Amino acid sequence: MIALFYIAAFVAVISTLMAITRFNAVHALIYLVVSLLSVAVIFYLLGAPFAAALEVIIYAGAIMVLLIFMVMMLHLGETSIQQEKQWLNWSVWLGPGFLSLILLVEMSYLLVVSNEPGEGLTVVDATQVGIALYGPYIITVELAAILLLAGIVGAYYLGQEKRRVLHRFLNQEDND
Amino acid sequence: MTESIWIIIALPLVSFLILAFVGQRMTRQTIALVATAGTGIAALFTLVTGWRLLSSNQANFEISSNLWEWINTSGLTIHMALHLDALALVFIFVITFVGFLILVYSTEFMNEDSGYARFFAYINLFIASMLILVLADNLLLLYLGWEGVGLCSYLLIGFWYQDPSNGYAARKAFIMTRIGDTALIIGLFLLFVEFGTLNIGEILTAAPEKWVTGDTTAKLAAFLLLGGAVGKSAQLPLQTWLPDAMAGPSPVSALIHAATMVTAGVYLIARTHAIFELAPEVQFIVAIVGAITLLIAGFSALVQRDIKRVLAYSTMSQIGYMFLALGVGAWSAAIFHFMIHAFFKALLFLGAGAIIMVLHHEHDMFKMGGLYKKLPVIFWTFLIASASLAALPLVTAGFYSKDLILWQVFASNIGGSGLWAMGFAGAFITALYSSRMVLVTFFGKTGISPTHRPGWAITTPLLVLAFLSFAGGFIELPHTMGHTQLFSEMLHGTLPALTMRELPANGELMLQIITGLTSIIAVGLACLVYLRRPSIVNQLKSSSFGNLFVRLWFTGWGFDVMYNALIVRPLVSISKLNKKDILDNISIGVSRLMAFGNSQLVLSQSGKLRWYMMIIALGAILTLTLSIVI
Amino acid sequence: MIDLPTSHVIILAMVLFILGLIGLLARRNILFMLMSVEIMLNAAGLVFVVGSSKWAEADGQLMFIFILSMAAAEVAVGLALILQFYKKFNTLDADAASNLKG
């Protein structure tokens, strides 16, 4: 069990690292999918099978598919790879890496200081999640539904082609 | 009917409102009708009310009418309340009656003017304000009327506003009276702090109980009230606005000088007489102010060329007499002189206005001359008024009122021979300059010839006023001749009687003979100098000593120059020094600091998303560091 | 009972979060920045799931579900915005959109 966790964790870190350093967007997305799948494995190991399933279905499935479609629409092949190479020289990583490292050290320090007794994880299965979701959290579910609706409407509105809008009185056209 | 005295105020006010809002669309006949009807009915109403009150045979009649509550906050309750007693009755009679005559006169006088409706709207508001002032039950309402009068005087003096000098004269009148108004309002605050009320009756009853005679606070209050009175009544040292106020149309001058405005100060002092009696020193100052003003104004009137300026200085001088009388405690004598003065001064101004109108707006007396045959009605009425002003004995009303003042000044325990001598000298000068005015205007060399004779609307008011100037004196005759005291008996309930000192029995008759003879001598002297031997005047004028005095008197003793040098110039130079207000630097500094901060902070707005992310990360680091360290 | 040290899982979540942050700060391509945001959201979700198992309560997983739905909505809107961005600037460089520069 523990060995499985460390392997999965290793895979997750490596694949994430690869995902953020690739020049080619499609490669980066493949690595990202691997990272998400390994996190799904960790979820399962932590005793959250329902969350693991959602991770695979929604994150690795739906969201990544959306991103890949977008890459296919916008990716310009070799020219954009050259562009990325030009943008990503080694000095670009220095500042963010340094800042993030400080943040990591600080957060680890806080984790160690809190001195939480580590062991003893319990399985929380889909039944419990479902009971809580449609019991005390019902209003939050409705809020999430409204959020998704807003996302759909927003995405539709932003994604559509802008037509020429002619006012009844003004003969000017709305650019953009 | 006697309870509804508010109608007297409401009628001119309604006329004002109608003329102000729809006057532009009315014909001249309608405007004239609306303008005169309001005040005319008010005058009739006053007559009826006065008749009823006087025939009721009450010794001390008064009517109070509470209209509505105006202000009610903690500790201060002001009612819109009117109070009519004998003193107010005299004033409202003069205001409405003389005001009505002036309005009738104006319908013809202003006929050519484009601002016909505007003129009558202002005049009606003026009359309404003065009525509020006089009928007010409390000092705040009085102050409302007081300020209303000030506003209307500003509007009317600057009526022909196209000429900048008229606007200057209007502003001068407004600002000079404003100095007095400020003193008055501080006085009102003081009285309110002391008594907790502004009701005049309550203050007058409470004052003798609270203060002993000569109390410092009483002196201060009386002095502040006096400050207000000298401002409005154009007495020393705030008198300089009055001669310049001649910039307005002649009926306005008549109204300001006779019925309204300048007599407000006299009314204020008479109304608050109890406070002045508790401050004898201040009351004596009132007498001194009056005496000095009547002299210096008389000398100035003696050398003016503009007929209206002569009359302006004569008004100052006559109001000086009223102040003199008030100062020695001759309250009813002052009010009597006020009434008589209102009649003959209105007549003089209206007559002068008529002359000026038919002579193509010529103001210089020395260019007139020989008008007595061409304008007989104006000549005879003007002559009666001037005789009244000069106080020719026995036949004129002015003699009885002025003689009463002079006698009471002499007889009063406050006054005495010193003040009497000043008043006496003033009487001599008054007779001199009024004769000079008549002689130069109507006799002598023929000057400009008039274009036409004025119509009935101008001559009728002149005739009525001439009758009053002649006959008005017979209601109050001295002990020595007839002994009629209708007027002072009427006022007796409201104003205290004069306290006399011990005097020889025939003193009054002696003084009357002296003053009577003096005015006759002065008239004779004027005839001699201005008709027979003009060379005497010219010699006097050309001598260096005489020349100096003539110039000094012509400019009203140089008060304008003095005020300019002492107050106006230093103030202007100080404000020029501080043109860019030093205190502004604080607010300007704040805005500069903001602009500087903006220019610095704007550098952080690179518009780059990653830069903002970096700032967020730094913020997270900072927060965590703080949570670790602390 | 599962015999796993909680702190190790949280350290893993932190590492993933930091990697996402580095990507967000370093990359100029707006598409990669969106991917980095997804990594960070996922790391946050991991912490919630650990908490859920640790306290034997369903709340942590519920939070993960809400993060998931939020991420879905965010990606949908974000991608639409990127599409518009590309149409307007004809590039995916995030620094190109700097009209609000002070």
mmCIF file with all atom_site columns, N, CA, C and O in Angstrom, chain B residues 32 42 70-71 82 94 101 106 145 191 207 221 253-254 262 286 401 470 472 508 518-519 529 543 545 582 610 616 629:
data_model
loop_
_atom_site.group_PDB
_atom_site.id
_atom_site.type_symbol
_atom_site.label_atom_id
_atom_site.label_alt_id
_atom_site.label_comp_id
_atom_site.label_asym_id
_atom_site.label_entity_id
_atom_site.label_seq_id
_atom_site.pdbx_PDB_ins_code
_atom_site.Cartn_x
_atom_site.Cartn_y
_atom_site.Cartn_z
_atom_site.occupancy
_atom_site.B_iso_or_equiv
_atom_site.pdbx_formal_charge
_atom_site.auth_seq_id
_atom_site.auth_comp_id
_atom_site.auth_asym_id
_atom_site.auth_atom_id
_atom_site.pdbx_PDB_model_num
ATOM 1   N N  . ALA B 1 32  ? -50.347 99.069  -13.291 1.00 0.00 ? 32  ALA B N  1
ATOM 2   C CA . ALA B 1 32  ? -50.545 100.219 -12.417 1.00 0.00 ? 32  ALA B CA 1
ATOM 3   C C  . ALA B 1 32  ? -51.676 99.952  -11.443 1.00 0.00 ? 32  ALA B C  1
ATOM 4   O O  . ALA B 1 32  ? -51.577 100.266 -10.247 1.00 0.00 ? 32  ALA B O  1
ATOM 5   N N  . ALA B 1 42  ? -54.617 98.614  1.618   1.00 0.00 ? 42  ALA B N  1
ATOM 6   C CA . ALA B 1 42  ? -53.954 98.501  2.919   1.00 0.00 ? 42  ALA B CA 1
ATOM 7   C C  . ALA B 1 42  ? -54.028 99.829  3.665   1.00 0.00 ? 42  ALA B C  1
ATOM 8   O O  . ALA B 1 42  ? -54.257 99.864  4.883   1.00 0.00 ? 42  ALA B O  1
ATOM 9   N N  . TRP B 1 70  ? -43.515 79.816  13.794  1.00 0.00 ? 70  TRP B N  1
ATOM 10  C CA . TRP B 1 70  ? -42.544 79.878  12.708  1.00 0.00 ? 70  TRP B CA 1
ATOM 11  C C  . TRP B 1 70  ? -41.403 78.906  12.969  1.00 0.00 ? 70  TRP B C  1
ATOM 12  O O  . TRP B 1 70  ? -41.100 78.042  12.147  1.00 0.00 ? 70  TRP B O  1
ATOM 13  N N  . ILE B 1 71  ? -40.772 79.043  14.128  1.00 0.00 ? 71  ILE B N  1
ATOM 14  C CA . ILE B 1 71  ? -39.633 78.196  14.474  1.00 0.00 ? 71  ILE B CA 1
ATOM 15  C C  . ILE B 1 71  ? -39.905 77.638  15.851  1.00 0.00 ? 71  ILE B C  1
ATOM 16  O O  . ILE B 1 71  ? -40.348 78.360  16.733  1.00 0.00 ? 71  ILE B O  1
ATOM 17  N N  . LEU B 1 82  ? -47.993 89.295  14.997  1.00 0.00 ? 82  LEU B N  1
ATOM 18  C CA . LEU B 1 82  ? -47.979 90.734  14.753  1.00 0.00 ? 82  LEU B CA 1
ATOM 19  C C  . LEU B 1 82  ? -48.462 91.454  16.003  1.00 0.00 ? 82  LEU B C  1
ATOM 20  O O  . LEU B 1 82  ? -49.222 90.925  16.802  1.00 0.00 ? 82  LEU B O  1
ATOM 21  N N  . VAL B 1 94  ? -48.106 105.979 8.045   1.00 0.00 ? 94  VAL B N  1
ATOM 22  C CA . VAL B 1 94  ? -47.204 106.706 7.144   1.00 0.00 ? 94  VAL B CA 1
ATOM 23  C C  . VAL B 1 94  ? -46.765 105.814 5.989   1.00 0.00 ? 94  VAL B C  1
ATOM 24  O O  . VAL B 1 94  ? -46.768 106.230 4.831   1.00 0.00 ? 94  VAL B O  1
ATOM 25  N N  . LEU B 1 101 ? -49.347 107.065 -2.107  1.00 0.00 ? 101 LEU B N  1
ATOM 26  C CA . LEU B 1 101 ? -49.207 108.283 -2.914  1.00 0.00 ? 101 LEU B CA 1
ATOM 27  C C  . LEU B 1 101 ? -48.014 108.177 -3.852  1.00 0.00 ? 101 LEU B C  1
ATOM 28  O O  . LEU B 1 101 ? -48.071 108.574 -5.020  1.00 0.00 ? 101 LEU B O  1
ATOM 29  N N  . SER B 1 106 ? -45.766 107.206 -9.201  1.00 0.00 ? 106 SER B N  1
ATOM 30  C CA . SER B 1 106 ? -44.864 106.429 -10.054 1.00 0.00 ? 106 SER B CA 1
ATOM 31  C C  . SER B 1 106 ? -45.551 105.924 -11.312 1.00 0.00 ? 106 SER B C  1
ATOM 32  O O  . SER B 1 106 ? -44.891 105.698 -12.323 1.00 0.00 ? 106 SER B O  1
ATOM 33  N N  . GLY B 1 145 ? -37.974 91.690  8.345   1.00 0.00 ? 145 GLY B N  1
ATOM 34  C CA . GLY B 1 145 ? -38.384 92.899  7.634   1.00 0.00 ? 145 GLY B CA 1
ATOM 35  C C  . GLY B 1 145 ? -37.202 93.817  7.386   1.00 0.00 ? 145 GLY B C  1
ATOM 36  O O  . GLY B 1 145 ? -37.060 94.408  6.317   1.00 0.00 ? 145 GLY B O  1
ATOM 37  N N  . LEU B 1 191 ? -29.426 89.597  23.395  1.00 0.00 ? 191 LEU B N  1
ATOM 38  C CA . LEU B 1 191 ? -30.712 89.681  24.094  1.00 0.00 ? 191 LEU B CA 1
ATOM 39  C C  . LEU B 1 191 ? -31.309 88.301  24.297  1.00 0.00 ? 191 LEU B C  1
ATOM 40  O O  . LEU B 1 191 ? -31.894 88.008  25.348  1.00 0.00 ? 191 LEU B O  1
ATOM 41  N N  . ALA B 1 207 ? -36.504 93.506  31.082  1.00 0.00 ? 207 ALA B N  1
ATOM 42  C CA . ALA B 1 207 ? -35.234 94.224  31.165  1.00 0.00 ? 207 ALA B CA 1
ATOM 43  C C  . ALA B 1 207 ? -35.069 95.025  32.465  1.00 0.00 ? 207 ALA B C  1
ATOM 44  O O  . ALA B 1 207 ? -34.044 94.900  33.135  1.00 0.00 ? 207 ALA B O  1
ATOM 45  N N  . ALA B 1 221 ? -25.895 95.805  24.907  1.00 0.00 ? 221 ALA B N  1
ATOM 46  C CA . ALA B 1 221 ? -27.059 95.514  24.073  1.00 0.00 ? 221 ALA B CA 1
ATOM 47  C C  . ALA B 1 221 ? -27.559 96.783  23.392  1.00 0.00 ? 221 ALA B C  1
ATOM 48  O O  . ALA B 1 221 ? -27.820 96.797  22.178  1.00 0.00 ? 221 ALA B O  1
ATOM 49  N N  . SER B 1 253 ? -36.297 107.225 -4.080  1.00 0.00 ? 253 SER B N  1
ATOM 50  C CA . SER B 1 253 ? -35.674 108.094 -3.089  1.00 0.00 ? 253 SER B CA 1
ATOM 51  C C  . SER B 1 253 ? -36.722 108.578 -2.113  1.00 0.00 ? 253 SER B C  1
ATOM 52  O O  . SER B 1 253 ? -36.499 108.597 -0.900  1.00 0.00 ? 253 SER B O  1
ATOM 53  N N  . ALA B 1 254 ? -37.883 108.966 -2.637  1.00 0.00 ? 254 ALA B N  1
ATOM 54  C CA . ALA B 1 254 ? -38.946 109.434 -1.758  1.00 0.00 ? 254 ALA B CA 1
ATOM 55  C C  . ALA B 1 254 ? -39.332 108.359 -0.765  1.00 0.00 ? 254 ALA B C  1
ATOM 56  O O  . ALA B 1 254 ? -39.495 108.611 0.433   1.00 0.00 ? 254 ALA B O  1
ATOM 57  N N  . VAL B 1 262 ? -34.877 104.429 6.045   1.00 0.00 ? 262 VAL B N  1
ATOM 58  C CA . VAL B 1 262 ? -34.052 105.209 6.962   1.00 0.00 ? 262 VAL B CA 1
ATOM 59  C C  . VAL B 1 262 ? -34.759 105.446 8.295   1.00 0.00 ? 262 VAL B C  1
ATOM 60  O O  . VAL B 1 262 ? -34.100 105.668 9.304   1.00 0.00 ? 262 VAL B O  1
ATOM 61  N N  . VAL B 1 286 ? -26.618 108.352 21.506  1.00 0.00 ? 286 VAL B N  1
ATOM 62  C CA . VAL B 1 286 ? -27.629 108.515 20.454  1.00 0.00 ? 286 VAL B CA 1
ATOM 63  C C  . VAL B 1 286 ? -27.844 110.001 20.180  1.00 0.00 ? 286 VAL B C  1
ATOM 64  O O  . VAL B 1 286 ? -27.844 110.448 19.023  1.00 0.00 ? 286 VAL B O  1
ATOM 65  N N  . SER B 1 401 ? -43.181 120.361 14.819  1.00 0.00 ? 401 SER B N  1
ATOM 66  C CA . SER B 1 401 ? -42.454 119.160 15.204  1.00 0.00 ? 401 SER B CA 1
ATOM 67  C C  . SER B 1 401 ? -41.026 119.499 15.620  1.00 0.00 ? 401 SER B C  1
ATOM 68  O O  . SER B 1 401 ? -40.519 119.010 16.622  1.00 0.00 ? 401 SER B O  1
ATOM 69  N N  . PHE B 1 470 ? -48.707 120.957 5.561   1.00 0.00 ? 470 PHE B N  1
ATOM 70  C CA . PHE B 1 470 ? -49.178 122.217 6.104   1.00 0.00 ? 470 PHE B CA 1
ATOM 71  C C  . PHE B 1 470 ? -49.995 121.975 7.379   1.00 0.00 ? 470 PHE B C  1
ATOM 72  O O  . PHE B 1 470 ? -49.760 122.583 8.419   1.00 0.00 ? 470 PHE B O  1
ATOM 73  N N  . GLY B 1 472 ? -50.524 118.973 9.060   1.00 0.00 ? 472 GLY B N  1
ATOM 74  C CA . GLY B 1 472 ? -50.190 117.864 9.963   1.00 0.00 ? 472 GLY B CA 1
ATOM 75  C C  . GLY B 1 472 ? -49.743 118.315 11.328  1.00 0.00 ? 472 GLY B C  1
ATOM 76  O O  . GLY B 1 472 ? -49.860 117.585 12.310  1.00 0.00 ? 472 GLY B O  1
ATOM 77  N N  . GLU B 1 508 ? -40.223 128.333 27.507  1.00 0.00 ? 508 GLU B N  1
ATOM 78  C CA . GLU B 1 508 ? -40.648 127.693 26.255  1.00 0.00 ? 508 GLU B CA 1
ATOM 79  C C  . GLU B 1 508 ? -40.998 128.740 25.207  1.00 0.00 ? 508 GLU B C  1
ATOM 80  O O  . GLU B 1 508 ? -40.575 128.665 24.063  1.00 0.00 ? 508 GLU B O  1
ATOM 81  N N  . THR B 1 518 ? -35.195 132.943 14.005  1.00 0.00 ? 518 THR B N  1
ATOM 82  C CA . THR B 1 518 ? -33.982 132.462 13.326  1.00 0.00 ? 518 THR B CA 1
ATOM 83  C C  . THR B 1 518 ? -34.291 131.950 11.933  1.00 0.00 ? 518 THR B C  1
ATOM 84  O O  . THR B 1 518 ? -33.593 132.253 10.968  1.00 0.00 ? 518 THR B O  1
ATOM 85  N N  . SER B 1 519 ? -35.364 131.160 11.830  1.00 0.00 ? 519 SER B N  1
ATOM 86  C CA . SER B 1 519 ? -35.631 130.621 10.493  1.00 0.00 ? 519 SER B CA 1
ATOM 87  C C  . SER B 1 519 ? -36.060 131.730 9.541   1.00 0.00 ? 519 SER B C  1
ATOM 88  O O  . SER B 1 519 ? -35.670 131.708 8.362   1.00 0.00 ? 519 SER B O  1
ATOM 89  N N  . VAL B 1 529 ? -28.706 136.765 -0.332  1.00 0.00 ? 529 VAL B N  1
ATOM 90  C CA . VAL B 1 529 ? -27.463 136.254 -0.910  1.00 0.00 ? 529 VAL B CA 1
ATOM 91  C C  . VAL B 1 529 ? -27.692 135.687 -2.301  1.00 0.00 ? 529 VAL B C  1
ATOM 92  O O  . VAL B 1 529 ? -26.920 135.932 -3.221  1.00 0.00 ? 529 VAL B O  1
ATOM 93  N N  . SER B 1 543 ? -12.455 132.745 -2.010  1.00 0.00 ? 543 SER B N  1
ATOM 94  C CA . SER B 1 543 ? -11.408 132.862 -0.996  1.00 0.00 ? 543 SER B CA 1
ATOM 95  C C  . SER B 1 543 ? -10.902 131.466 -0.648  1.00 0.00 ? 543 SER B C  1
ATOM 96  O O  . SER B 1 543 ? -11.661 130.498 -0.676  1.00 0.00 ? 543 SER B O  1
ATOM 97  N N  . PHE B 1 545 ? -9.922  130.045 2.025   1.00 0.00 ? 545 PHE B N  1
ATOM 98  C CA . PHE B 1 545 ? -10.536 129.409 3.188   1.00 0.00 ? 545 PHE B CA 1
ATOM 99  C C  . PHE B 1 545 ? -11.907 128.845 2.837   1.00 0.00 ? 545 PHE B C  1
ATOM 100 O O  . PHE B 1 545 ? -12.222 127.683 3.101   1.00 0.00 ? 545 PHE B O  1
ATOM 101 N N  . ILE B 1 582 ? -3.089  81.400  1.644   1.00 0.00 ? 582 ILE B N  1
ATOM 102 C CA . ILE B 1 582 ? -2.069  80.567  2.277   1.00 0.00 ? 582 ILE B CA 1
ATOM 103 C C  . ILE B 1 582 ? -2.664  79.249  2.743   1.00 0.00 ? 582 ILE B C  1
ATOM 104 O O  . ILE B 1 582 ? -2.064  78.189  2.593   1.00 0.00 ? 582 ILE B O  1
ATOM 105 N N  . ARG B 1 610 ? 1.468   38.166  -15.493 1.00 0.00 ? 610 ARG B N  1
ATOM 106 C CA . ARG B 1 610 ? 2.437   37.400  -14.700 1.00 0.00 ? 610 ARG B CA 1
ATOM 107 C C  . ARG B 1 610 ? 3.006   38.242  -13.572 1.00 0.00 ? 610 ARG B C  1
ATOM 108 O O  . ARG B 1 610 ? 3.335   37.732  -12.506 1.00 0.00 ? 610 ARG B O  1
ATOM 109 N N  . ILE B 1 616 ? 1.015   38.451  -6.107  1.00 0.00 ? 616 ILE B N  1
ATOM 110 C CA . ILE B 1 616 ? 0.170   37.604  -5.250  1.00 0.00 ? 616 ILE B CA 1
ATOM 111 C C  . ILE B 1 616 ? 1.043   36.593  -4.509  1.00 0.00 ? 616 ILE B C  1
ATOM 112 O O  . ILE B 1 616 ? 0.876   36.373  -3.306  1.00 0.00 ? 616 ILE B O  1
ATOM 113 N N  . VAL B 1 629 ? 6.669   33.872  12.070  1.00 0.00 ? 629 VAL B N  1
ATOM 114 C CA . VAL B 1 629 ? 7.464   34.713  12.954  1.00 0.00 ? 629 VAL B CA 1
ATOM 115 C C  . VAL B 1 629 ? 6.679   35.069  14.213  1.00 0.00 ? 629 VAL B C  1
ATOM 116 O O  . VAL B 1 629 ? 7.192   34.999  15.328  1.00 0.00 ? 629 VAL B O  1
#
